[in-house]
Amino acid sequence: MLKTAETVWMECLSFIKDNIKPQAYKTWFEPIKPIKVSGNVLTIQVPTKFFYEWLEEHYIKILRVALVRELGKDAKLIYDVKMENNYSNNNPHTVRFPSSNRNPIPDQRVTVPVELNKKELRNPFIIPGIQKVKVESQLNPNYSFDNFIEGDSNRLARSAGIAVANKPGGTAFNPLLIYGGVGLGKTHLAHAIGVEIKEKYPEKTVLYISSEKFTQQFIDSVKNNTRNDFIHFYQMIDVLLIDDVQFLSGKTGTQDVFFHIFNHLHQNGKQLVLTSDKAPVDMQDIEQRLLSRFKWGLSAELQTPDYETRIAILENKMYRDGLEIPQDIVEYIAKNIKSNVREIEGVLISLVAQASFNRKEYSLALTKQIVDKFVKNTKREISIDYIQKVVSNYFEIDVATLQSNTRKRHVVQARQLAMYFSKKMTKSSLASIGSQIGKRDHATVLHACKTVDNLSETDKQFKRYVEEISKKLSF
Ligand code: ADP
Ligand code: MG
């Protein structure tokens, strides 16, 4: 009996359906239409190019197995991709891609331009217009390079930012990844780059977005079946500033889609700026292929500003706000608030507010009160030493044993737990945790964290360890 495309595809589908999650099946396989079969070649139609890329990347193995069952070991697959309407020509047309049938295709093989269908764009950032799609940049004009005070702690990041702003997409700093602790100016710098580019190149499409919002938009687009619009929207951006990428940790769907957007923009010479609270080596649960791309350009750290820079930041802020505050007060703040620029600003604002509400003069006494409150409210950080003591104590071993090379099971577990809690409860990097817990490297610590996560899901006894130690550590 001659096989038709429909029957071949039906058989493939029933096999695939049994082997993948129902939601995935519904999303990625139901929309596919079988077109024809000739010899051992099946042609299927998929709605978009993205769809095709996704299938090739995620489902190629199962597609192959299914096809081989139906059409023999030389089975081949061809995709017809419906291209959306093009500006010059209103007829939808199809483009044909052969399946790699084995390996995910390299990104650069797909060079067909995907035009976006303007009418159908449903992105919250689009301002509907008759002539041109305009994107609201979401930039805060108050964050500029002018009011980002330079110091040793931020010189590299700041000048890389300026270089990128002068020549978006045209420097080696692509992506530019700015990383550092809270309140050190990552968001400020990202905006400053965008604001400067908008000034120099008004025609460029610039977009600032937090990773959280990006994730939410992606989830919504999946829900509303507008995923392709979402992707096309991001693929037409010239300068994409994406804040706090550590938020993508563990979110594989969003990471996947970001990976595609990243590749598309990067290949087309568009600029990407990313910020993160961690260095790439310390990011957990970010896919390797994405991490490796984060490292393509430049990673620049923002460190805590030194005393002179803190004074300069305070003076600049006072100047901009028209405040006159005695020098000894400024120095007192700069001496006592060290780790975070946002707190420095917070103290200054409280001081101004309290002085004006109570019609008081700025005084050192009032400043001390405010600073004390800030310092007390900033949670004291648990040290890695303390964690090692608590964990050793719990397992009734000493710290030296915990740090030793013993492979005894309970010691290994104690060591891994110490690493896990150090990662969770301190701001230390994987590398620094490893070096403090028996001179291990960052990969060992990462492995320990994953092991603890896995074991506490599968092993009840182990889960109890985690909970009990957790209790002992929180005060
Ligand atoms: P992050 O995103 O790293 O948590 P932000 O960019 O939000 O930090 O910065 C916190 C506050 O500190 C902002 O108001 C920002 O303007 C200010 N700030 C940080 N670094 C500097 C700097 N070098 N000069 C002036 N202001 C700064
Ligand atoms: Mg921020």
XYZ file of C-alpha atoms and ligand atoms in Angstrom:
503
model
C 0.000 0.000 0.000
C 1.286 3.434 -0.877
C 1.915 5.591 2.114
C 0.529 9.102 2.086
C 2.029 12.027 3.935
C -0.940 11.945 6.289
C -0.585 8.302 7.245
C 3.176 8.528 7.681
C 2.815 11.589 9.824
C -0.018 10.112 11.881
C 2.156 7.140 12.737
C 5.070 9.415 13.630
C 2.801 11.503 15.819
C 1.423 8.583 17.755
C 4.965 7.488 18.516
C 6.078 11.001 19.474
C 3.003 11.575 21.593
C 3.894 8.596 23.747
C 7.368 9.869 24.328
C 7.134 13.550 25.178
C 5.160 15.663 27.604
C 1.571 16.427 26.535
C 2.127 20.174 26.708
C 5.183 19.951 24.475
C 3.304 17.761 22.064
C 0.444 20.173 21.868
C 2.689 23.187 21.414
C 5.205 21.855 18.943
C 3.588 18.985 17.078
C -0.097 19.709 16.732
C 0.452 22.781 14.530
C 2.505 20.797 12.020
C 0.930 19.807 8.693
C 2.193 16.925 6.593
C 2.647 18.072 2.995
C 3.961 15.201 0.961
C 5.979 12.078 1.007
C 8.140 11.015 -1.876
C 10.348 8.004 -1.550
C 11.980 8.277 1.837
C 11.499 12.036 2.130
C 8.713 13.531 4.214
C 7.884 17.217 3.902
C 6.098 18.921 6.771
C 4.890 22.456 7.108
C 5.696 24.451 10.242
C 4.259 27.876 11.077
C 7.480 29.860 11.459
C 11.209 29.716 11.169
C 11.502 29.801 14.905
C 9.328 26.725 15.073
C 11.671 24.936 12.749
C 14.727 25.958 14.753
C 13.080 24.816 17.915
C 12.176 21.415 16.511
C 15.669 20.950 15.182
C 17.163 21.777 18.485
C 14.892 19.933 20.836
C 13.099 17.202 19.007
C 15.399 16.104 16.250
C 16.235 12.792 17.889
C 12.695 11.696 18.404
C 11.684 12.920 14.951
C 14.441 10.833 13.493
C 13.471 7.714 15.384
C 9.844 8.135 14.371
C 10.702 8.703 10.715
C 13.080 5.788 10.501
C 10.338 3.514 11.788
C 8.087 4.684 8.989
C 10.402 5.321 6.055
C 13.491 3.237 6.711
C 16.961 4.131 7.805
C 17.553 6.676 5.050
C 14.471 8.646 5.964
C 14.757 12.370 5.431
C 12.747 15.306 6.604
C 12.130 18.638 4.918
C 10.447 21.611 6.533
C 8.315 24.083 4.673
C 8.349 27.292 6.610
C 5.583 29.747 5.994
C 7.192 33.142 5.894
C 5.137 36.017 7.096
C 4.151 38.846 4.818
C 6.970 40.811 3.532
C 6.953 44.589 3.104
C 7.384 44.663 -0.629
C 5.331 41.663 -1.492
C 2.186 40.701 0.224
C 2.096 37.068 -0.717
C 3.065 34.675 1.964
C 5.705 32.364 0.654
C 7.405 29.302 1.919
C 11.035 28.577 2.379
C 12.368 25.106 2.513
C 14.839 23.781 5.051
C 16.213 20.268 5.043
C 16.430 18.767 8.474
C 19.883 18.057 9.752
C 18.355 14.718 10.714
C 21.032 14.223 13.258
C 22.779 17.265 14.603
C 21.276 20.550 15.539
C 21.981 22.832 12.647
C 24.566 25.512 13.198
C 22.961 28.882 13.708
C 24.528 30.625 10.753
C 22.951 28.291 8.233
C 19.675 30.029 8.690
C 20.001 33.370 7.039
C 16.545 33.895 5.635
C 15.358 37.269 6.839
C 12.266 37.061 8.934
C 10.119 40.079 8.359
C 7.764 40.992 11.054
C 4.188 41.432 10.344
C 3.498 44.899 11.675
C -0.208 44.593 12.056
C 0.003 41.586 14.226
C 2.564 42.845 16.660
C 1.160 42.659 20.101
C 3.966 43.831 22.263
C 3.370 46.150 25.190
C 6.297 48.323 24.170
C 5.053 49.045 20.706
C 3.525 52.423 20.197
C 1.051 51.909 17.384
C 1.863 54.247 14.536
C 1.002 54.422 10.901
C 4.436 54.912 9.485
C 7.024 53.096 11.473
C 7.017 50.709 14.362
C 8.373 52.674 17.273
C 9.682 51.101 20.383
C 9.487 52.830 23.717
C 13.029 52.509 25.067
C 12.106 52.282 28.754
C 15.161 54.382 29.548
C 15.500 56.563 32.592
C 17.061 59.848 31.476
C 18.243 60.558 35.007
C 20.855 57.856 34.700
C 23.666 59.257 32.597
C 27.415 58.896 32.331
C 27.735 62.472 33.577
C 26.319 61.607 36.956
C 27.974 58.233 37.189
C 31.043 59.102 39.202
C 34.202 57.427 38.057
C 36.530 55.665 40.487
C 38.930 52.740 40.526
C 36.017 50.504 41.444
C 34.128 51.135 38.220
C 36.630 52.496 35.701
C 36.684 49.480 33.393
C 32.917 49.065 33.300
C 32.294 52.761 32.852
C 34.764 53.209 30.009
C 33.638 50.033 28.268
C 30.113 51.432 28.538
C 31.204 54.685 26.924
C 32.997 52.805 24.147
C 29.876 50.761 23.465
C 27.731 53.880 23.443
C 30.032 55.502 20.886
C 29.944 52.532 18.569
C 27.111 50.159 19.389
C 27.812 46.722 17.971
C 31.121 47.971 16.627
C 33.488 47.148 19.463
C 34.869 43.920 20.854
C 32.611 44.467 23.865
C 29.649 42.528 22.584
C 28.025 41.494 24.745
C 29.133 43.856 27.463
C 28.413 42.116 30.746
C 28.463 44.350 33.800
C 28.432 42.483 37.083
C 28.689 43.302 40.767
C 26.829 43.349 44.081
C 23.616 45.194 44.866
C 23.513 48.938 44.715
C 26.810 49.345 42.907
C 25.442 50.945 39.766
C 24.686 48.159 37.284
C 21.241 49.461 36.416
C 22.510 53.035 36.308
C 25.243 52.114 33.830
C 22.916 50.094 31.612
C 20.559 53.081 31.332
C 23.457 55.476 30.774
C 24.617 53.421 27.792
C 21.117 53.424 26.325
C 20.543 57.127 26.951
C 23.839 58.034 25.302
C 23.145 55.858 22.268
C 19.702 57.395 21.841
C 21.332 60.805 21.861
C 24.045 59.914 19.360
C 21.977 57.625 17.147
C 18.329 58.625 17.426
C 17.363 56.236 14.633
C 18.531 53.191 16.546
C 16.006 51.068 18.353
C 17.138 50.795 21.950
C 15.382 48.781 24.616
C 16.058 48.471 28.318
C 14.341 45.564 30.034
C 14.740 43.701 33.297
C 15.135 39.954 33.006
C 12.121 39.580 35.203
C 9.919 41.506 32.835
C 11.409 39.713 29.861
C 10.528 36.391 31.467
C 7.009 37.526 32.209
C 6.489 38.714 28.645
C 7.726 35.408 27.350
C 5.391 33.451 29.604
C 2.481 35.646 28.537
C 3.356 35.183 24.897
C 3.271 31.428 25.296
C -0.091 31.687 26.997
C -1.537 33.989 24.372
C -0.034 32.179 21.463
C 1.983 35.230 20.445
C 5.378 33.700 20.936
C 6.459 34.502 17.431
C 5.546 38.129 17.798
C 7.540 38.202 20.977
C 10.601 36.824 19.259
C 10.279 38.981 16.182
C 9.904 42.026 18.335
C 13.167 41.370 20.139
C 14.943 40.451 16.939
C 14.450 43.898 15.508
C 16.112 45.719 18.410
C 19.455 47.420 17.662
C 20.619 47.767 21.236
C 19.243 45.411 23.854
C 20.024 46.205 27.488
C 18.946 43.381 29.710
C 19.234 43.837 33.456
C 19.854 41.205 36.136
C 20.287 38.143 33.938
C 20.912 36.026 37.047
C 17.129 36.058 37.265
C 17.034 33.653 34.307
C 18.591 30.941 36.491
C 16.696 27.708 36.220
C 14.204 29.142 33.714
C 15.063 26.945 30.778
C 12.238 28.045 28.502
C 13.143 31.698 28.832
C 16.828 30.898 28.468
C 16.108 29.065 25.244
C 14.230 31.903 23.716
C 16.817 34.388 24.908
C 19.502 32.221 23.327
C 17.804 32.539 19.956
C 17.322 36.263 20.317
C 20.907 36.685 21.452
C 22.240 34.766 18.458
C 20.120 36.654 16.011
C 21.130 40.056 17.344
C 24.785 39.181 17.718
C 25.036 37.763 14.215
C 23.522 40.904 12.838
C 25.987 43.162 14.598
C 23.493 44.426 17.146
C 24.686 45.420 20.613
C 23.856 43.482 23.755
C 24.460 44.781 27.251
C 23.807 42.471 30.173
C 24.036 42.991 33.897
C 24.254 40.399 36.607
C 24.916 40.205 40.312
C 27.455 37.452 39.684
C 30.419 36.793 37.451
C 29.668 34.289 34.690
C 31.675 31.531 36.431
C 29.440 31.895 39.468
C 26.106 31.799 37.682
C 24.136 28.721 38.515
C 21.498 27.021 36.440
C 22.238 29.004 33.338
C 22.735 26.773 30.340
C 26.313 26.330 29.259
C 25.714 27.520 25.712
C 24.253 30.760 27.017
C 27.009 31.233 29.586
C 29.642 30.767 26.940
C 28.038 33.516 24.888
C 27.994 35.838 27.893
C 31.761 35.505 27.848
C 32.196 36.360 24.179
C 32.609 40.065 24.775
C 33.789 41.764 27.920
C 32.825 41.058 31.523
C 33.487 44.113 33.661
C 33.052 44.109 37.412
C 31.686 46.934 39.527
C 33.420 46.828 42.867
C 32.613 48.661 46.055
C 33.768 52.263 45.718
C 36.694 53.465 47.793
C 36.444 56.333 50.257
C 37.331 59.094 47.775
C 34.777 57.836 45.295
C 32.117 57.667 48.002
C 32.826 61.284 48.895
C 32.661 62.270 45.227
C 29.338 60.451 44.799
C 27.901 62.245 47.834
C 29.126 65.632 46.664
C 27.769 65.107 43.203
C 24.379 64.126 44.579
C 24.313 67.158 46.883
C 25.275 69.432 44.033
C 22.525 68.075 41.808
C 19.923 68.360 44.539
C 21.122 71.765 45.661
C 21.976 70.634 49.169
C 24.554 72.173 51.441
C 25.743 69.801 54.089
C 28.774 70.339 56.316
C 31.915 68.492 55.330
C 32.244 66.530 58.592
C 28.809 65.002 58.023
C 29.644 64.025 54.453
C 32.839 62.407 55.662
C 31.041 60.585 58.433
C 28.602 59.030 55.962
C 31.346 58.076 53.526
C 33.382 56.489 56.309
C 30.566 54.401 57.687
C 28.564 53.276 54.688
C 30.956 51.308 52.589
C 29.387 48.555 50.657
C 26.580 50.026 48.678
C 25.958 53.267 46.818
C 22.211 52.930 47.179
C 22.602 53.029 50.963
C 24.808 56.073 50.779
C 22.032 57.818 48.886
C 19.493 56.438 51.337
C 21.275 57.974 54.304
C 21.529 61.299 52.554
C 17.818 61.320 51.725
C 16.809 60.356 55.286
C 19.029 63.032 56.666
C 17.524 65.701 54.451
C 14.006 64.490 55.160
C 14.393 64.336 58.919
C 16.144 67.660 59.139
C 13.434 69.387 57.151
C 10.445 67.718 58.854
C 11.752 68.549 62.262
C 13.179 71.872 61.228
C 16.518 70.780 62.544
C 19.961 71.701 61.367
C 22.026 68.988 59.806
C 23.989 67.675 62.731
C 26.512 64.964 63.292
C 24.319 63.498 66.041
C 21.341 63.138 63.723
C 23.587 61.665 61.029
C 24.928 59.087 63.473
C 21.424 58.006 64.399
C 20.486 57.511 60.774
C 23.694 55.727 59.863
C 23.271 53.400 62.861
C 19.824 52.439 61.694
C 21.059 51.688 58.211
C 23.965 49.606 59.446
C 21.742 47.636 61.793
C 19.157 46.989 59.137
C 21.677 45.585 56.724
C 21.649 41.942 57.555
C 24.834 40.661 59.037
C 26.310 38.150 56.658
C 27.060 34.683 57.924
C 30.671 33.693 57.368
C 31.883 30.567 55.629
C 33.885 29.736 58.751
C 30.746 29.843 60.826
C 28.903 27.592 58.385
C 31.728 25.046 58.468
C 31.625 25.031 62.274
C 27.882 24.515 62.419
C 27.923 21.731 59.819
C 30.917 19.964 61.430
C 29.235 20.186 64.768
C 26.065 18.699 63.368
C 27.923 15.689 61.958
C 30.119 15.463 65.053
C 33.355 15.881 63.180
C 35.904 18.673 63.369
C 36.440 21.337 60.752
C 39.798 19.880 59.714
C 38.110 16.565 58.900
C 35.399 18.340 56.960
C 38.085 20.045 54.874
C 40.199 16.899 54.449
C 40.282 14.632 51.412
C 38.450 11.778 53.083
C 35.906 10.049 50.894
C 33.926 8.733 53.859
C 30.312 9.209 53.054
C 29.198 11.366 55.954
C 32.276 13.582 55.636
C 31.701 14.046 51.921
C 28.101 14.955 52.657
C 29.116 17.378 55.393
C 31.586 19.039 53.029
C 28.985 19.328 50.299
C 26.449 20.754 52.701
C 28.953 23.333 53.913
C 29.543 24.387 50.311
C 25.850 24.476 49.582
C 25.017 26.685 52.547
C 27.979 28.944 51.831
C 26.631 29.500 48.350
C 23.139 30.075 49.641
C 23.859 32.289 52.608
C 26.904 34.326 51.683
C 27.750 36.483 48.727
C 31.028 34.648 48.136
C 31.857 33.309 44.710
C 32.085 29.583 44.031
C 35.839 29.956 43.680
C 36.224 31.672 47.019
C 33.978 29.155 48.785
C 36.054 26.322 47.336
C 39.310 27.860 48.440
C 37.998 28.325 51.983
C 36.598 24.802 52.259
C 39.696 22.680 51.825
C 41.126 24.433 48.751
C 38.698 23.056 46.197
C 37.986 24.658 42.837
C 34.749 26.302 41.768
C 33.588 23.261 39.772
C 33.682 21.141 42.921
C 31.510 23.651 44.737
C 29.081 23.827 41.853
C 28.887 20.041 41.807
C 28.283 20.005 45.564
C 25.404 22.468 45.254
C 23.777 20.371 42.545
C 24.269 17.163 44.523
C 22.620 18.687 47.573
C 19.707 19.889 45.456
C 19.259 16.451 43.932
C 19.670 14.494 47.126
C 17.270 16.634 49.086
C 14.646 15.864 46.458
C 15.219 12.122 46.420
C 16.523 11.216 49.851
C 14.376 11.832 52.911
C 17.190 11.449 55.407
C 19.283 13.941 53.489
C 16.416 16.363 53.282
C 16.256 16.278 57.092
C 19.954 17.209 57.264
C 19.320 20.220 55.084
C 16.361 21.367 57.119
C 18.004 20.908 60.488
C 21.235 22.622 59.518
C 19.225 25.364 57.933
C 17.495 25.958 61.252
C 20.767 26.053 63.136
C 22.181 28.590 60.720
C 19.327 31.059 60.745
C 19.377 33.396 63.651
P 22.468 48.002 41.001
O 21.668 47.938 39.757
O 23.881 47.561 40.817
O 21.850 47.329 42.173
P 21.898 50.817 40.793
O 22.376 51.066 39.414
O 20.451 50.756 41.014
O 22.602 49.525 41.404
O 22.537 51.950 41.717
C 22.036 52.264 43.005
C 22.072 53.753 43.184
O 23.407 54.175 43.307
C 21.498 54.502 42.007
O 20.740 55.584 42.467
C 22.709 55.002 41.247
O 22.438 56.212 40.580
C 23.723 55.175 42.347
N 25.082 54.968 41.908
C 25.740 53.794 41.831
N 26.993 53.965 41.406
C 27.155 55.278 41.221
C 28.249 56.101 40.792
N 29.433 55.597 40.466
N 28.036 57.436 40.712
C 26.849 57.951 41.038
N 25.789 57.259 41.451
C 25.924 55.937 41.546
Mg 19.839 46.957 39.416
